[in-house]
Amino acid sequence: LPCAQGTHPLSPLSFPLTVTSEQIEHLHRRFKQLSRDQLTIRKENFDSIPDLEFNPIRGKIVHAFFDKRNLRQESDGLADEINFEDFLTIMSYFRPIEMNMDEEQLDRFRKEKLKFLFHMYDSDHDGKITLQEYRNVVEELLSGNPHLEKESARSIADGAMMEAASICVGQMGPDQVYEGITFEDFLKMWQGIDIETKMHVRFLNMETIAHCY
């Protein structure tokens, strides 16, 4: 197990990350469980996770683990498999706030989390979320609510899409075409929402990480 003594700094990350040896060992055990003691995890390894089976955005969550943008490989597309270092990189997006962070670090920390969510919405990897992509994710999330009828979910998703447009571009003229939500727009939409404590990964059964709201 690499860097099991003291702390484990993940050098590819652009913000400070400190993981204790105990946390690394916990993550490594979970990695080995998911990979069935292999050196890498593939998408099909996620099929054995019960908590993911009925998650309405299961496909997007699994996709995010293999998205090269989230792996900080500075390239588009999906990886076929991820190793333990890649796994730690993904887990870093879900780490809790550290008490000694200053304002600049907190801002970077928040933007990193939102960038991960942005990539989940941006399904075609073009750097923008179309209003239809945004609407689709909202509708998928709502589809997991057994008490909400399909038409009601669609209406709420439509309303969310229109609200997103109003936040990003305000009142549009009749000839205006909105090309999509940029990351700067996405930051506006999440302004005032405590994303720092709302990003979790429940299916990994860890104290410090799981389930995306």
Short mmCIF file of C-alpha atoms in Angstrom, two decimals:
data_model
loop_
_atom_site.label_atom_id
_atom_site.label_comp_id
_atom_site.label_asym_id
_atom_site.label_seq_id
_atom_site.Cartn_x
_atom_site.Cartn_y
_atom_site.Cartn_z
CA LEU A 1 0.00 0.00 0.00
CA PRO A 2 1.70 3.26 -1.10
CA CYS A 3 2.35 6.02 1.42
CA ALA A 4 0.81 4.09 4.29
CA GLN A 5 2.98 5.99 6.74
CA GLY A 6 1.69 9.39 7.87
CA THR A 7 -0.24 11.11 5.10
CA HIS A 8 -0.80 10.57 1.40
CA PRO A 9 -0.65 13.71 -0.79
CA LEU A 10 -2.21 13.20 -4.22
CA SER A 11 0.08 15.25 -6.42
CA PRO A 12 -2.25 15.49 -9.48
CA LEU A 13 -4.77 17.50 -7.45
CA SER A 14 -4.73 21.26 -7.62
CA PHE A 15 -5.92 21.71 -4.04
CA PRO A 16 -4.41 20.50 -0.74
CA LEU A 17 -5.40 16.95 0.13
CA THR A 18 -4.35 15.12 3.25
CA VAL A 19 -5.45 11.54 3.81
CA THR A 20 -4.46 9.59 6.91
CA SER A 21 -2.98 6.11 6.67
CA GLU A 22 -6.17 4.74 8.28
CA GLN A 23 -8.34 6.36 5.56
CA ILE A 24 -6.05 5.03 2.82
CA GLU A 25 -6.25 1.52 4.24
CA HIS A 26 -10.05 1.78 4.42
CA LEU A 27 -10.23 2.97 0.82
CA HIS A 28 -7.80 0.30 -0.30
CA ARG A 29 -9.94 -2.43 1.29
CA ARG A 30 -13.00 -1.08 -0.51
CA PHE A 31 -11.07 -0.86 -3.78
CA LYS A 32 -9.97 -4.50 -3.47
CA GLN A 33 -13.54 -5.52 -2.68
CA LEU A 34 -14.87 -3.70 -5.75
CA SER A 35 -12.09 -4.95 -8.03
CA ARG A 36 -12.27 -8.51 -6.64
CA ASP A 37 -8.59 -8.28 -5.69
CA GLN A 38 -7.53 -7.13 -9.16
CA LEU A 39 -5.26 -4.14 -9.82
CA THR A 40 -7.99 -2.16 -11.60
CA ILE A 41 -11.74 -1.57 -11.47
CA ARG A 42 -13.92 -1.75 -14.58
CA LYS A 43 -17.48 -0.48 -15.03
CA GLU A 44 -18.97 -3.94 -14.59
CA ASN A 45 -17.51 -4.11 -11.06
CA PHE A 46 -20.12 -1.57 -10.00
CA ASP A 47 -22.92 -4.02 -10.93
CA SER A 48 -22.41 -5.81 -7.61
CA ILE A 49 -23.17 -2.74 -5.45
CA PRO A 50 -26.71 -3.10 -4.01
CA ASP A 51 -27.06 0.58 -3.07
CA LEU A 52 -26.48 1.58 -6.69
CA GLU A 53 -28.97 -0.84 -8.23
CA PHE A 54 -32.01 1.40 -7.76
CA ASN A 55 -30.27 4.78 -7.88
CA PRO A 56 -32.03 6.80 -10.64
CA ILE A 57 -28.74 8.25 -11.87
CA ARG A 58 -26.71 5.06 -11.46
CA GLY A 59 -25.31 5.33 -14.99
CA LYS A 60 -24.09 8.88 -14.45
CA ILE A 61 -22.42 7.99 -11.14
CA VAL A 62 -20.52 5.07 -12.67
CA HIS A 63 -19.70 7.18 -15.73
CA ALA A 64 -18.19 9.86 -13.45
CA PHE A 65 -15.68 7.38 -12.01
CA PHE A 66 -14.25 6.73 -15.48
CA ASP A 67 -14.55 10.25 -16.88
CA LYS A 68 -11.00 11.29 -17.80
CA ARG A 69 -11.81 14.89 -16.88
CA ASN A 70 -12.46 13.79 -13.28
CA LEU A 71 -9.32 11.66 -13.34
CA ARG A 72 -7.38 14.84 -14.21
CA GLN A 73 -5.90 13.30 -17.32
CA GLU A 74 -6.61 16.51 -19.25
CA SER A 75 -8.34 14.65 -22.04
CA ASP A 76 -11.84 13.82 -23.14
CA GLY A 77 -13.57 10.46 -23.09
CA LEU A 78 -13.81 7.57 -20.67
CA ALA A 79 -11.14 5.31 -19.22
CA ASP A 80 -11.70 1.57 -19.66
CA GLU A 81 -10.48 0.90 -16.13
CA ILE A 82 -9.13 2.76 -13.11
CA ASN A 83 -6.35 1.84 -10.69
CA PHE A 84 -6.10 2.63 -6.98
CA GLU A 85 -4.48 6.04 -7.55
CA ASP A 86 -7.34 6.94 -9.92
CA PHE A 87 -9.80 5.73 -7.29
CA LEU A 88 -8.22 8.03 -4.69
CA THR A 89 -8.41 10.93 -7.14
CA ILE A 90 -12.18 10.40 -7.55
CA MET A 91 -12.65 10.01 -3.79
CA SER A 92 -10.92 13.34 -3.21
CA TYR A 93 -13.97 15.14 -4.62
CA PHE A 94 -16.03 13.84 -1.70
CA ARG A 95 -13.68 14.65 1.15
CA PRO A 96 -15.01 16.86 3.96
CA ILE A 97 -13.90 20.41 4.71
CA GLU A 98 -10.65 20.71 6.63
CA MET A 99 -10.79 23.08 9.58
CA ASN A 100 -7.52 24.82 8.70
CA MET A 101 -8.61 25.86 5.17
CA ASP A 102 -8.48 29.58 4.43
CA GLU A 103 -11.02 31.37 2.18
CA GLU A 104 -9.01 30.83 -0.98
CA GLN A 105 -8.65 27.11 -0.29
CA LEU A 106 -12.36 26.80 0.50
CA ASP A 107 -13.26 28.50 -2.77
CA ARG A 108 -10.99 26.12 -4.72
CA PHE A 109 -12.39 23.18 -2.76
CA ARG A 110 -15.98 24.17 -3.61
CA LYS A 111 -15.19 24.70 -7.30
CA GLU A 112 -13.56 21.27 -7.54
CA LYS A 113 -16.70 19.61 -6.18
CA LEU A 114 -18.94 21.59 -8.52
CA LYS A 115 -16.69 20.78 -11.48
CA PHE A 116 -17.27 17.08 -10.73
CA LEU A 117 -21.06 17.64 -10.72
CA PHE A 118 -20.80 19.76 -13.88
CA HIS A 119 -19.16 16.84 -15.68
CA MET A 120 -22.03 14.57 -14.58
CA TYR A 121 -24.54 16.92 -16.22
CA ASP A 122 -22.40 17.54 -19.32
CA SER A 123 -23.06 14.14 -20.87
CA ASP A 124 -21.63 14.92 -24.31
CA HIS A 125 -18.36 16.34 -22.90
CA ASP A 126 -18.61 19.58 -24.88
CA GLY A 127 -17.94 21.90 -21.92
CA LYS A 128 -21.55 23.12 -21.77
CA ILE A 129 -24.76 21.75 -20.29
CA THR A 130 -27.68 22.23 -22.64
CA LEU A 131 -30.97 23.02 -20.96
CA GLN A 132 -32.21 19.64 -22.17
CA GLU A 133 -29.25 17.87 -20.51
CA TYR A 134 -30.01 19.74 -17.30
CA ARG A 135 -33.71 18.89 -17.53
CA ASN A 136 -32.91 15.21 -18.16
CA VAL A 137 -30.78 14.91 -15.02
CA VAL A 138 -33.44 16.57 -12.86
CA GLU A 139 -36.13 14.28 -14.27
CA GLU A 140 -33.92 11.21 -13.72
CA LEU A 141 -33.32 12.22 -10.11
CA LEU A 142 -37.05 12.70 -9.51
CA SER A 143 -37.88 9.36 -11.12
CA GLY A 144 -36.53 7.66 -8.02
CA ASN A 145 -39.34 9.12 -5.90
CA PRO A 146 -42.15 6.52 -5.74
CA HIS A 147 -44.62 9.15 -4.51
CA LEU A 148 -44.16 11.42 -7.51
CA GLU A 149 -46.09 10.74 -10.70
CA LYS A 150 -44.20 10.84 -13.99
CA GLU A 151 -46.07 13.93 -15.25
CA SER A 152 -45.36 15.78 -12.01
CA ALA A 153 -41.67 14.91 -12.26
CA ARG A 154 -41.61 16.17 -15.84
CA SER A 155 -43.27 19.45 -14.82
CA ILE A 156 -40.76 20.00 -12.00
CA ALA A 157 -37.89 19.23 -14.38
CA ASP A 158 -39.30 21.73 -16.91
CA GLY A 159 -39.52 24.36 -14.18
CA ALA A 160 -35.93 23.66 -13.09
CA MET A 161 -34.77 24.03 -16.69
CA MET A 162 -36.50 27.41 -17.04
CA GLU A 163 -35.12 28.58 -13.70
CA ALA A 164 -31.61 27.62 -14.82
CA ALA A 165 -32.04 29.67 -17.97
CA SER A 166 -33.29 32.70 -16.04
CA ILE A 167 -30.35 32.55 -13.60
CA CYS A 168 -27.78 32.17 -16.38
CA VAL A 169 -29.02 34.60 -19.02
CA GLY A 170 -31.95 36.50 -17.54
CA GLN A 171 -34.76 37.55 -19.84
CA MET A 172 -34.06 36.32 -23.37
CA GLY A 173 -35.17 38.06 -26.52
CA PRO A 174 -37.37 36.24 -29.06
CA ASP A 175 -34.42 35.73 -31.43
CA GLN A 176 -31.91 34.65 -28.77
CA VAL A 177 -30.66 31.08 -28.66
CA TYR A 178 -29.13 29.87 -25.42
CA GLU A 179 -26.25 27.54 -26.28
CA GLY A 180 -25.90 26.03 -22.83
CA ILE A 181 -24.82 26.38 -19.23
CA THR A 182 -21.11 27.11 -18.89
CA PHE A 183 -19.20 26.26 -15.72
CA GLU A 184 -19.37 29.92 -14.68
CA ASP A 185 -23.15 29.74 -15.11
CA PHE A 186 -23.18 26.52 -13.08
CA LEU A 187 -21.37 28.28 -10.24
CA LYS A 188 -24.11 30.95 -10.24
CA MET A 189 -26.82 28.30 -10.05
CA TRP A 190 -25.24 26.68 -6.99
CA GLN A 191 -24.47 29.93 -5.23
CA GLY A 192 -25.60 29.78 -1.61
CA ILE A 193 -26.05 25.99 -1.64
CA ASP A 194 -23.86 24.13 0.83
CA ILE A 195 -22.30 21.70 -1.64
CA GLU A 196 -19.34 21.20 0.72
CA THR A 197 -21.42 18.98 3.05
CA LYS A 198 -23.95 17.60 0.54
CA MET A 199 -21.66 15.53 -1.65
CA HIS A 200 -21.48 12.02 -0.26
CA VAL A 201 -21.01 8.49 -1.63
CA ARG A 202 -23.32 6.29 0.39
CA PHE A 203 -22.73 3.17 -1.69
CA LEU A 204 -19.10 3.06 -0.54
CA ASN A 205 -20.18 2.89 3.12
CA MET A 206 -17.52 5.29 4.37
CA GLU A 207 -17.71 7.94 7.04
CA THR A 208 -16.07 10.67 5.00
CA ILE A 209 -17.56 10.10 1.54
CA ALA A 210 -20.86 9.21 -0.71
CA HIS A 211 -24.36 10.02 -2.37
CA CYS A 212 -24.58 13.08 -4.67
CA TYR A 213 -27.55 15.39 -4.17
#
